[in-house]
PDB file of C-alpha atoms in Angstrom:
ATOM      1  CA  MET A   1       8.974  29.832 -56.919  1.00  0.00           C
ATOM      2  CA  THR A   2       9.167  30.909 -60.523  1.00  0.00           C
ATOM      3  CA  SER A   3       7.868  29.436 -63.893  1.00  0.00           C
ATOM      4  CA  CYS A   4      10.022  28.182 -66.167  1.00  0.00           C
ATOM      5  CA  SER A   5      10.101  27.142 -69.548  1.00  0.00           C
ATOM      6  CA  PHE A   6      11.944  25.902 -72.391  1.00  0.00           C
ATOM      7  CA  PHE A   7      13.299  28.002 -75.983  1.00  0.00           C
ATOM      8  CA  ASP A   8      15.918  28.262 -77.789  1.00  0.00           C
ATOM      9  CA  ASN A   9      17.474  25.373 -75.470  1.00  0.00           C
ATOM     10  CA  LYS A  10      17.721  27.742 -72.514  1.00  0.00           C
ATOM     11  CA  LEU A  11      15.604  27.563 -69.577  1.00  0.00           C
ATOM     12  CA  LEU A  12      14.119  30.964 -69.305  1.00  0.00           C
ATOM     13  CA  GLY A  13      12.170  32.188 -65.937  1.00  0.00           C
ATOM     14  CA  HIS A  14      11.930  35.160 -63.787  1.00  0.00           C
ATOM     15  CA  LEU A  15      11.602  35.995 -59.991  1.00  0.00           C
ATOM     16  CA  ALA A  16       9.327  38.636 -58.367  1.00  0.00           C
ATOM     17  CA  ARG A  17      11.987  41.383 -57.963  1.00  0.00           C
ATOM     18  CA  ARG A  18      10.405  41.419 -54.562  1.00  0.00           C
ATOM     19  CA  ASN A  19      11.995  37.872 -53.773  1.00  0.00           C
ATOM     20  CA  SER A  20      15.018  37.839 -51.150  1.00  0.00           C
ATOM     21  CA  ILE A  21      16.886  35.865 -54.039  1.00  0.00           C
ATOM     22  CA  THR A  22      17.142  38.119 -56.807  1.00  0.00           C
ATOM     23  CA  ASN A  23      19.954  39.630 -54.162  1.00  0.00           C
ATOM     24  CA  ILE A  24      21.900  36.918 -54.269  1.00  0.00           C
ATOM     25  CA  LEU A  25      21.587  36.213 -57.999  1.00  0.00           C
ATOM     26  CA  ALA A  26      23.737  37.708 -60.124  1.00  0.00           C
ATOM     27  CA  THR A  27      25.075  37.165 -63.567  1.00  0.00           C
ATOM     28  CA  GLY A  28      27.518  34.191 -63.582  1.00  0.00           C
ATOM     29  CA  THR A  29      26.285  32.591 -60.410  1.00  0.00           C
ATOM     30  CA  ARG A  30      26.229  28.853 -60.391  1.00  0.00           C
ATOM     31  CA  ALA A  31      23.382  27.297 -58.724  1.00  0.00           C
ATOM     32  CA  HIS A  32      21.448  24.024 -59.189  1.00  0.00           C
ATOM     33  CA  LEU A  33      17.490  23.894 -59.625  1.00  0.00           C
ATOM     34  CA  VAL A  34      15.633  20.947 -58.642  1.00  0.00           C
ATOM     35  CA  PHE A  35      12.206  20.356 -60.781  1.00  0.00           C
ATOM     36  CA  ASN A  36      10.069  17.383 -58.486  1.00  0.00           C
ATOM     37  CA  SER A  37       7.649  15.838 -60.981  1.00  0.00           C
ATOM     38  CA  HIS A  38       4.553  13.560 -60.467  1.00  0.00           C
ATOM     39  CA  ASN A  39       5.147  11.557 -56.953  1.00  0.00           C
ATOM     40  CA  SER A  40       3.260   8.776 -55.337  1.00  0.00           C
ATOM     41  CA  TYR A  41       3.012   6.025 -52.415  1.00  0.00           C
ATOM     42  CA  ILE A  42       3.284   2.366 -53.171  1.00  0.00           C
ATOM     43  CA  SER A  43       2.108  -0.105 -51.470  1.00  0.00           C
ATOM     44  CA  PRO A  44       3.189  -3.306 -50.864  1.00  0.00           C
ATOM     45  CA  SER A  45      -0.355  -4.882 -51.729  1.00  0.00           C
ATOM     46  CA  TRP A  46       0.548  -3.781 -55.197  1.00  0.00           C
ATOM     47  CA  TYR A  47       3.620  -6.648 -55.976  1.00  0.00           C
ATOM     48  CA  LYS A  48       3.266 -10.048 -57.610  1.00  0.00           C
ATOM     49  CA  ASN A  49       6.286 -11.186 -55.571  1.00  0.00           C
ATOM     50  CA  LYS A  50       4.646 -11.188 -51.903  1.00  0.00           C
ATOM     51  CA  ASP A  51       7.918 -11.158 -50.422  1.00  0.00           C
ATOM     52  CA  TYR A  52       8.781  -7.719 -50.953  1.00  0.00           C
ATOM     53  CA  ASN A  53       6.067  -6.280 -48.396  1.00  0.00           C
ATOM     54  CA  VAL A  54       7.413  -2.826 -47.536  1.00  0.00           C
ATOM     55  CA  PRO A  55       5.629   0.215 -48.967  1.00  0.00           C
ATOM     56  CA  THR A  56       7.833   2.852 -50.725  1.00  0.00           C
ATOM     57  CA  TRP A  57       7.414   6.078 -52.764  1.00  0.00           C
ATOM     58  CA  ASN A  58       7.918   6.294 -56.814  1.00  0.00           C
ATOM     59  CA  TYR A  59       9.197   9.789 -57.475  1.00  0.00           C
ATOM     60  CA  CYS A  60      10.699  11.768 -60.675  1.00  0.00           C
ATOM     61  CA  THR A  61      13.415  14.503 -59.570  1.00  0.00           C
ATOM     62  CA  ILE A  62      15.996  16.397 -62.028  1.00  0.00           C
ATOM     63  CA  LEU A  63      18.741  18.052 -60.667  1.00  0.00           C
ATOM     64  CA  ALA A  64      20.473  20.928 -63.265  1.00  0.00           C
ATOM     65  CA  LYS A  65      23.301  22.507 -62.780  1.00  0.00           C
ATOM     66  CA  VAL A  66      23.065  26.245 -64.412  1.00  0.00           C
ATOM     67  CA  ARG A  67      25.077  29.125 -64.621  1.00  0.00           C
ATOM     68  CA  ILE A  68      22.549  32.197 -63.888  1.00  0.00           C
ATOM     69  CA  HIS A  69      22.063  34.941 -66.292  1.00  0.00           C
ATOM     70  CA  LYS A  70      20.460  37.998 -65.127  1.00  0.00           C
ATOM     71  CA  ILE A  71      18.389  40.313 -67.178  1.00  0.00           C
ATOM     72  CA  THR A  72      17.438  43.533 -66.317  1.00  0.00           C
ATOM     73  CA  GLU A  73      17.388  45.856 -69.044  1.00  0.00           C
ATOM     74  CA  LYS A  74      13.367  46.594 -69.106  1.00  0.00           C
ATOM     75  CA  GLU A  75      12.836  45.732 -72.682  1.00  0.00           C
ATOM     76  CA  ASN A  76      14.296  42.531 -72.752  1.00  0.00           C
ATOM     77  CA  ILE A  77      12.109  41.713 -69.338  1.00  0.00           C
ATOM     78  CA  LYS A  78       9.522  42.492 -70.996  1.00  0.00           C
ATOM     79  CA  ALA A  79      10.352  39.922 -73.968  1.00  0.00           C
ATOM     80  CA  LEU A  80      10.942  37.651 -71.763  1.00  0.00           C
ATOM     81  CA  LEU A  81       7.591  37.462 -69.775  1.00  0.00           C
ATOM     82  CA  GLU A  82       5.648  38.338 -73.550  1.00  0.00           C
ATOM     83  CA  GLU A  83       7.356  34.989 -74.885  1.00  0.00           C
ATOM     84  CA  GLN A  84       6.306  33.314 -71.475  1.00  0.00           C
ATOM     85  CA  VAL A  85       2.885  34.821 -71.529  1.00  0.00           C
ATOM     86  CA  VAL A  86       2.486  33.335 -75.398  1.00  0.00           C
ATOM     87  CA  TYR A  87       3.876  30.020 -74.823  1.00  0.00           C
ATOM     88  CA  PHE A  88       1.409  29.438 -70.963  1.00  0.00           C
ATOM     89  CA  GLU A  89      -1.440  31.629 -72.306  1.00  0.00           C
ATOM     90  CA  LYS A  90      -1.578  30.649 -75.674  1.00  0.00           C
ATOM     91  CA  LYS A  91      -4.972  33.087 -76.097  1.00  0.00           C
ATOM     92  CA  ASN A  92      -6.200  33.465 -72.684  1.00  0.00           C
ATOM     93  CA  TRP A  93      -4.395  36.212 -71.758  1.00  0.00           C
ATOM     94  CA  SER A  94      -1.983  38.965 -72.805  1.00  0.00           C
ATOM     95  CA  MET A  95       0.424  41.437 -71.520  1.00  0.00           C
ATOM     96  CA  ASP A  96      -1.685  44.376 -73.561  1.00  0.00           C
ATOM     97  CA  SER A  97      -3.774  44.407 -70.042  1.00  0.00           C
ATOM     98  CA  LEU A  98      -0.553  44.913 -67.608  1.00  0.00           C
ATOM     99  CA  LEU A  99      -0.003  48.266 -66.339  1.00  0.00           C
ATOM    100  CA  ASP A 100       3.089  49.889 -67.612  1.00  0.00           C
ATOM    101  CA  ALA A 101       4.105  50.413 -63.979  1.00  0.00           C
ATOM    102  CA  LEU A 102       4.144  46.824 -63.196  1.00  0.00           C
ATOM    103  CA  MET A 103       6.911  46.712 -65.588  1.00  0.00           C
TER     104      MET A 103
END
């Protein structure tokens, strides 16, 4: 759905304008964000104690309760995206090649 990153103790992310969820999100909206991480099957054969003989699943999930702040000003949207591109892309790609029409 989106990419998120932490900057200055804030969770920042973006959605495509055409994503239908943007119609229901407004500044001040409370939301729950779910982050799923690595997960894997755990075989009963891995237990030292063979009395525990049921398979299970190992996973990590975080639920964050947040308040939405929607950025609508073009220059602020561009600054947010530039910050994320610098963080995630390092020097592989820059916003210089992005067409103004896409902003």
